[in-house]
């Protein structure tokens, strides 16, 4: 049997190695992933999560340091994530609806089972990213793959994962 001191040191080391995060961060990041990439496979969801965390740790985004600050950032005149824009009629954003779905487990739309599975995948991706898993390096941006994709490919380092292109602007 190991002495108590050795047990104590082992326990401290395990706690240090596993990054800690709050339930609020997990909730908000999961809902953002669901709103932005709910129709994407796990690796696309993980990449979206990493864009948020990369920005929180980036010198380029020096003015934001938390998941919440990154998601609601509008320093440069526009929102960074379109899903945060409030609908004029309902007063709710897509992200607000995703947060409600996270909290209640109830989803708008007909396919509850599919939406539930998607949210579970988003939560898994958020946890993995918050615990240090990263599949896009230090990329800070993403866009849907569309006609603007060609110009991003010409200008920047990028990685396409399913329906999104992830890239670094500097």
PDB file of C-alpha atoms in Angstrom:
ATOM      1  CA  UNK A   1       0.000   0.000   0.000  1.00  0.00           C
ATOM      2  CA  UNK A   2       1.307   3.468  -0.923  1.00  0.00           C
ATOM      3  CA  UNK A   3       1.944   6.098   1.704  1.00  0.00           C
ATOM      4  CA  UNK A   4      -0.674   8.821   1.993  1.00  0.00           C
ATOM      5  CA  UNK A   5       1.727  11.478   0.622  1.00  0.00           C
ATOM      6  CA  UNK A   6       2.202   9.602  -2.668  1.00  0.00           C
ATOM      7  CA  UNK A   7      -1.588   9.255  -3.037  1.00  0.00           C
ATOM      8  CA  UNK A   8      -1.933  13.008  -2.402  1.00  0.00           C
ATOM      9  CA  UNK A   9       0.659  13.889  -5.080  1.00  0.00           C
ATOM     10  CA  UNK A  10      -0.984  11.544  -7.607  1.00  0.00           C
ATOM     11  CA  UNK A  11      -4.375  13.097  -6.950  1.00  0.00           C
ATOM     12  CA  UNK A  12      -3.015  16.652  -7.361  1.00  0.00           C
ATOM     13  CA  UNK A  13      -1.299  15.706 -10.632  1.00  0.00           C
ATOM     14  CA  UNK A  14      -4.514  14.198 -12.043  1.00  0.00           C
ATOM     15  CA  UNK A  15      -6.470  17.333 -11.131  1.00  0.00           C
ATOM     16  CA  UNK A  16      -3.885  19.593 -12.810  1.00  0.00           C
ATOM     17  CA  UNK A  17      -3.808  17.567 -16.030  1.00  0.00           C
ATOM     18  CA  UNK A  18      -7.550  17.687 -16.582  1.00  0.00           C
ATOM     19  CA  UNK A  19      -8.598  21.234 -17.486  1.00  0.00           C
ATOM     20  CA  UNK A  20     -11.558  22.461 -15.499  1.00  0.00           C
ATOM     21  CA  UNK A  21     -14.535  24.271 -16.948  1.00  0.00           C
ATOM     22  CA  UNK A  22     -17.834  25.470 -15.629  1.00  0.00           C
ATOM     23  CA  UNK A  23     -21.274  24.049 -16.336  1.00  0.00           C
ATOM     24  CA  UNK A  24     -22.123  27.505 -17.797  1.00  0.00           C
ATOM     25  CA  UNK A  25     -19.261  27.234 -20.305  1.00  0.00           C
ATOM     26  CA  UNK A  26     -20.278  23.691 -21.248  1.00  0.00           C
ATOM     27  CA  UNK A  27     -23.922  24.743 -21.708  1.00  0.00           C
ATOM     28  CA  UNK A  28     -23.123  27.815 -23.813  1.00  0.00           C
ATOM     29  CA  UNK A  29     -20.464  26.123 -25.962  1.00  0.00           C
ATOM     30  CA  UNK A  30     -22.683  23.060 -26.530  1.00  0.00           C
ATOM     31  CA  UNK A  31     -25.621  25.250 -27.586  1.00  0.00           C
ATOM     32  CA  UNK A  32     -23.398  27.287 -29.931  1.00  0.00           C
ATOM     33  CA  UNK A  33     -22.036  24.113 -31.539  1.00  0.00           C
ATOM     34  CA  UNK A  34     -25.583  22.796 -31.948  1.00  0.00           C
ATOM     35  CA  UNK A  35     -26.742  26.110 -33.474  1.00  0.00           C
ATOM     36  CA  UNK A  36     -23.766  26.471 -35.826  1.00  0.00           C
ATOM     37  CA  UNK A  37     -23.044  22.845 -36.710  1.00  0.00           C
ATOM     38  CA  UNK A  38     -25.990  20.724 -35.554  1.00  0.00           C
ATOM     39  CA  UNK A  39     -26.176  19.084 -38.961  1.00  0.00           C
ATOM     40  CA  UNK A  40     -22.447  18.286 -39.020  1.00  0.00           C
ATOM     41  CA  UNK A  41     -20.629  15.159 -37.865  1.00  0.00           C
ATOM     42  CA  UNK A  42     -18.691  15.119 -34.589  1.00  0.00           C
ATOM     43  CA  UNK A  43     -15.360  16.309 -36.046  1.00  0.00           C
ATOM     44  CA  UNK A  44     -17.046  19.404 -37.525  1.00  0.00           C
ATOM     45  CA  UNK A  45     -18.644  20.151 -34.165  1.00  0.00           C
ATOM     46  CA  UNK A  46     -15.299  19.735 -32.393  1.00  0.00           C
ATOM     47  CA  UNK A  47     -13.697  22.162 -34.850  1.00  0.00           C
ATOM     48  CA  UNK A  48     -16.384  24.804 -34.151  1.00  0.00           C
ATOM     49  CA  UNK A  49     -15.736  24.420 -30.416  1.00  0.00           C
ATOM     50  CA  UNK A  50     -12.027  24.893 -31.008  1.00  0.00           C
ATOM     51  CA  UNK A  51     -12.554  28.131 -32.947  1.00  0.00           C
ATOM     52  CA  UNK A  52     -14.255  29.529 -29.826  1.00  0.00           C
ATOM     53  CA  UNK A  53     -11.526  28.306 -27.460  1.00  0.00           C
ATOM     54  CA  UNK A  54      -8.741  29.412 -29.827  1.00  0.00           C
ATOM     55  CA  UNK A  55     -10.186  32.925 -29.860  1.00  0.00           C
ATOM     56  CA  UNK A  56     -10.394  32.985 -26.067  1.00  0.00           C
ATOM     57  CA  UNK A  57      -6.652  32.207 -25.981  1.00  0.00           C
ATOM     58  CA  UNK A  58      -5.585  34.336 -28.975  1.00  0.00           C
ATOM     59  CA  UNK A  59      -3.608  37.579 -28.953  1.00  0.00           C
ATOM     60  CA  UNK A  60      -5.539  38.650 -32.073  1.00  0.00           C
ATOM     61  CA  UNK A  61      -8.772  38.478 -30.053  1.00  0.00           C
ATOM     62  CA  UNK A  62      -7.095  40.151 -27.072  1.00  0.00           C
ATOM     63  CA  UNK A  63     -10.366  41.672 -25.856  1.00  0.00           C
ATOM     64  CA  UNK A  64     -12.126  38.343 -25.175  1.00  0.00           C
ATOM     65  CA  UNK A  65     -10.991  35.703 -22.691  1.00  0.00           C
ATOM     66  CA  UNK A  66     -14.005  33.527 -21.930  1.00  0.00           C
ATOM     67  CA  UNK A  67     -16.385  31.320 -23.901  1.00  0.00           C
ATOM     68  CA  UNK A  68     -19.195  33.814 -23.272  1.00  0.00           C
ATOM     69  CA  UNK A  69     -17.130  36.851 -24.329  1.00  0.00           C
ATOM     70  CA  UNK A  70     -16.056  35.116 -27.555  1.00  0.00           C
ATOM     71  CA  UNK A  71     -19.580  34.034 -28.490  1.00  0.00           C
ATOM     72  CA  UNK A  72     -21.172  37.438 -27.885  1.00  0.00           C
ATOM     73  CA  UNK A  73     -18.217  39.478 -29.209  1.00  0.00           C
ATOM     74  CA  UNK A  74     -19.185  42.398 -31.453  1.00  0.00           C
ATOM     75  CA  UNK A  75     -16.098  44.604 -31.025  1.00  0.00           C
ATOM     76  CA  UNK A  76     -15.568  45.023 -34.759  1.00  0.00           C
ATOM     77  CA  UNK A  77     -19.090  46.251 -35.436  1.00  0.00           C
ATOM     78  CA  UNK A  78     -20.748  42.973 -36.275  1.00  0.00           C
ATOM     79  CA  UNK A  79     -21.514  39.850 -34.318  1.00  0.00           C
ATOM     80  CA  UNK A  80     -18.968  37.069 -34.707  1.00  0.00           C
ATOM     81  CA  UNK A  81     -21.590  34.311 -34.744  1.00  0.00           C
ATOM     82  CA  UNK A  82     -24.767  35.001 -36.734  1.00  0.00           C
ATOM     83  CA  UNK A  83     -26.720  32.611 -34.487  1.00  0.00           C
ATOM     84  CA  UNK A  84     -26.562  35.263 -31.731  1.00  0.00           C
ATOM     85  CA  UNK A  85     -28.676  37.768 -33.719  1.00  0.00           C
ATOM     86  CA  UNK A  86     -32.128  38.228 -32.158  1.00  0.00           C
ATOM     87  CA  UNK A  87     -35.206  37.701 -34.328  1.00  0.00           C
ATOM     88  CA  UNK A  88     -37.145  40.984 -34.418  1.00  0.00           C
ATOM     89  CA  UNK A  89     -40.528  39.271 -33.996  1.00  0.00           C
ATOM     90  CA  UNK A  90     -39.703  36.734 -31.285  1.00  0.00           C
ATOM     91  CA  UNK A  91     -36.811  38.518 -29.580  1.00  0.00           C
ATOM     92  CA  UNK A  92     -34.943  35.203 -29.576  1.00  0.00           C
ATOM     93  CA  UNK A  93     -31.806  34.200 -31.444  1.00  0.00           C
ATOM     94  CA  UNK A  94     -31.087  30.745 -32.854  1.00  0.00           C
ATOM     95  CA  UNK A  95     -28.613  30.415 -29.973  1.00  0.00           C
ATOM     96  CA  UNK A  96     -31.355  31.308 -27.447  1.00  0.00           C
ATOM     97  CA  UNK A  97     -33.507  28.521 -28.900  1.00  0.00           C
ATOM     98  CA  UNK A  98     -30.555  26.110 -28.721  1.00  0.00           C
ATOM     99  CA  UNK A  99     -29.932  27.041 -25.072  1.00  0.00           C
ATOM    100  CA  UNK A 100     -33.609  26.339 -24.364  1.00  0.00           C
ATOM    101  CA  UNK A 101     -33.313  22.956 -26.085  1.00  0.00           C
ATOM    102  CA  UNK A 102     -30.178  22.204 -24.026  1.00  0.00           C
ATOM    103  CA  UNK A 103     -32.066  23.055 -20.828  1.00  0.00           C
ATOM    104  CA  UNK A 104     -35.364  21.309 -21.599  1.00  0.00           C
ATOM    105  CA  UNK A 105     -34.457  18.556 -24.044  1.00  0.00           C
ATOM    106  CA  UNK A 106     -37.315  19.793 -26.238  1.00  0.00           C
ATOM    107  CA  UNK A 107     -36.569  20.813 -29.812  1.00  0.00           C
ATOM    108  CA  UNK A 108     -38.577  22.759 -32.350  1.00  0.00           C
ATOM    109  CA  UNK A 109     -39.302  20.669 -35.417  1.00  0.00           C
ATOM    110  CA  UNK A 110     -40.606  17.222 -36.167  1.00  0.00           C
ATOM    111  CA  UNK A 111     -37.601  14.968 -35.615  1.00  0.00           C
ATOM    112  CA  UNK A 112     -37.025  15.046 -31.837  1.00  0.00           C
ATOM    113  CA  UNK A 113     -34.886  11.900 -31.885  1.00  0.00           C
ATOM    114  CA  UNK A 114     -32.497  13.269 -34.502  1.00  0.00           C
ATOM    115  CA  UNK A 115     -32.265  16.657 -32.756  1.00  0.00           C
ATOM    116  CA  UNK A 116     -31.596  14.988 -29.389  1.00  0.00           C
ATOM    117  CA  UNK A 117     -28.806  12.916 -30.940  1.00  0.00           C
ATOM    118  CA  UNK A 118     -27.338  16.042 -32.501  1.00  0.00           C
ATOM    119  CA  UNK A 119     -27.380  17.909 -29.177  1.00  0.00           C
ATOM    120  CA  UNK A 120     -25.707  14.951 -27.426  1.00  0.00           C
ATOM    121  CA  UNK A 121     -22.981  15.018 -30.102  1.00  0.00           C
ATOM    122  CA  UNK A 122     -22.567  18.790 -29.578  1.00  0.00           C
ATOM    123  CA  UNK A 123     -22.201  18.290 -25.811  1.00  0.00           C
ATOM    124  CA  UNK A 124     -19.628  15.539 -26.366  1.00  0.00           C
ATOM    125  CA  UNK A 125     -17.654  17.830 -28.733  1.00  0.00           C
ATOM    126  CA  UNK A 126     -17.827  20.745 -26.269  1.00  0.00           C
ATOM    127  CA  UNK A 127     -16.555  18.561 -23.409  1.00  0.00           C
ATOM    128  CA  UNK A 128     -13.730  17.170 -25.548  1.00  0.00           C
ATOM    129  CA  UNK A 129     -12.633  20.658 -26.643  1.00  0.00           C
ATOM    130  CA  UNK A 130     -12.857  22.028 -23.106  1.00  0.00           C
ATOM    131  CA  UNK A 131     -10.694  19.090 -21.995  1.00  0.00           C
ATOM    132  CA  UNK A 132      -8.042  19.928 -24.599  1.00  0.00           C
ATOM    133  CA  UNK A 133      -8.924  17.959 -27.735  1.00  0.00           C
ATOM    134  CA  UNK A 134      -8.218  20.043 -30.842  1.00  0.00           C
ATOM    135  CA  UNK A 135      -8.572  19.000 -34.488  1.00  0.00           C
ATOM    136  CA  UNK A 136      -7.899  22.370 -36.185  1.00  0.00           C
ATOM    137  CA  UNK A 137      -4.737  23.717 -34.573  1.00  0.00           C
ATOM    138  CA  UNK A 138      -4.842  27.474 -34.079  1.00  0.00           C
ATOM    139  CA  UNK A 139      -7.473  28.365 -36.704  1.00  0.00           C
ATOM    140  CA  UNK A 140      -9.693  31.253 -35.576  1.00  0.00           C
ATOM    141  CA  UNK A 141     -12.442  31.412 -38.210  1.00  0.00           C
ATOM    142  CA  UNK A 142     -14.938  29.259 -40.026  1.00  0.00           C
ATOM    143  CA  UNK A 143     -17.551  29.662 -42.711  1.00  0.00           C
ATOM    144  CA  UNK A 144     -20.014  27.457 -44.471  1.00  0.00           C
ATOM    145  CA  UNK A 145     -18.602  26.033 -47.683  1.00  0.00           C
ATOM    146  CA  UNK A 146     -20.112  28.258 -50.393  1.00  0.00           C
ATOM    147  CA  UNK A 147     -19.069  30.542 -53.249  1.00  0.00           C
ATOM    148  CA  UNK A 148     -16.826  32.532 -50.886  1.00  0.00           C
ATOM    149  CA  UNK A 149     -14.784  29.407 -50.164  1.00  0.00           C
ATOM    150  CA  UNK A 150     -12.571  29.845 -53.247  1.00  0.00           C
ATOM    151  CA  UNK A 151     -11.250  33.221 -52.069  1.00  0.00           C
ATOM    152  CA  UNK A 152     -10.578  31.862 -48.558  1.00  0.00           C
ATOM    153  CA  UNK A 153      -8.603  28.995 -50.120  1.00  0.00           C
ATOM    154  CA  UNK A 154      -6.482  31.467 -52.113  1.00  0.00           C
ATOM    155  CA  UNK A 155      -5.682  33.722 -49.148  1.00  0.00           C
ATOM    156  CA  UNK A 156      -5.366  31.515 -46.067  1.00  0.00           C
ATOM    157  CA  UNK A 157      -4.278  28.242 -44.534  1.00  0.00           C
ATOM    158  CA  UNK A 158      -7.468  26.221 -44.273  1.00  0.00           C
ATOM    159  CA  UNK A 159      -9.056  22.876 -43.548  1.00  0.00           C
ATOM    160  CA  UNK A 160     -12.442  21.775 -44.851  1.00  0.00           C
ATOM    161  CA  UNK A 161     -14.476  19.547 -42.556  1.00  0.00           C
ATOM    162  CA  UNK A 162     -17.778  18.555 -44.112  1.00  0.00           C
ATOM    163  CA  UNK A 163     -19.900  21.700 -44.578  1.00  0.00           C
ATOM    164  CA  UNK A 164     -17.451  24.215 -43.045  1.00  0.00           C
ATOM    165  CA  UNK A 165     -14.102  25.690 -43.968  1.00  0.00           C
ATOM    166  CA  UNK A 166     -11.849  26.524 -41.012  1.00  0.00           C
ATOM    167  CA  UNK A 167      -9.013  28.981 -41.504  1.00  0.00           C
ATOM    168  CA  UNK A 168      -6.423  31.278 -40.010  1.00  0.00           C
ATOM    169  CA  UNK A 169      -6.408  34.891 -41.203  1.00  0.00           C
ATOM    170  CA  UNK A 170      -2.946  35.833 -39.902  1.00  0.00           C
TER     171      UNK A 170
END
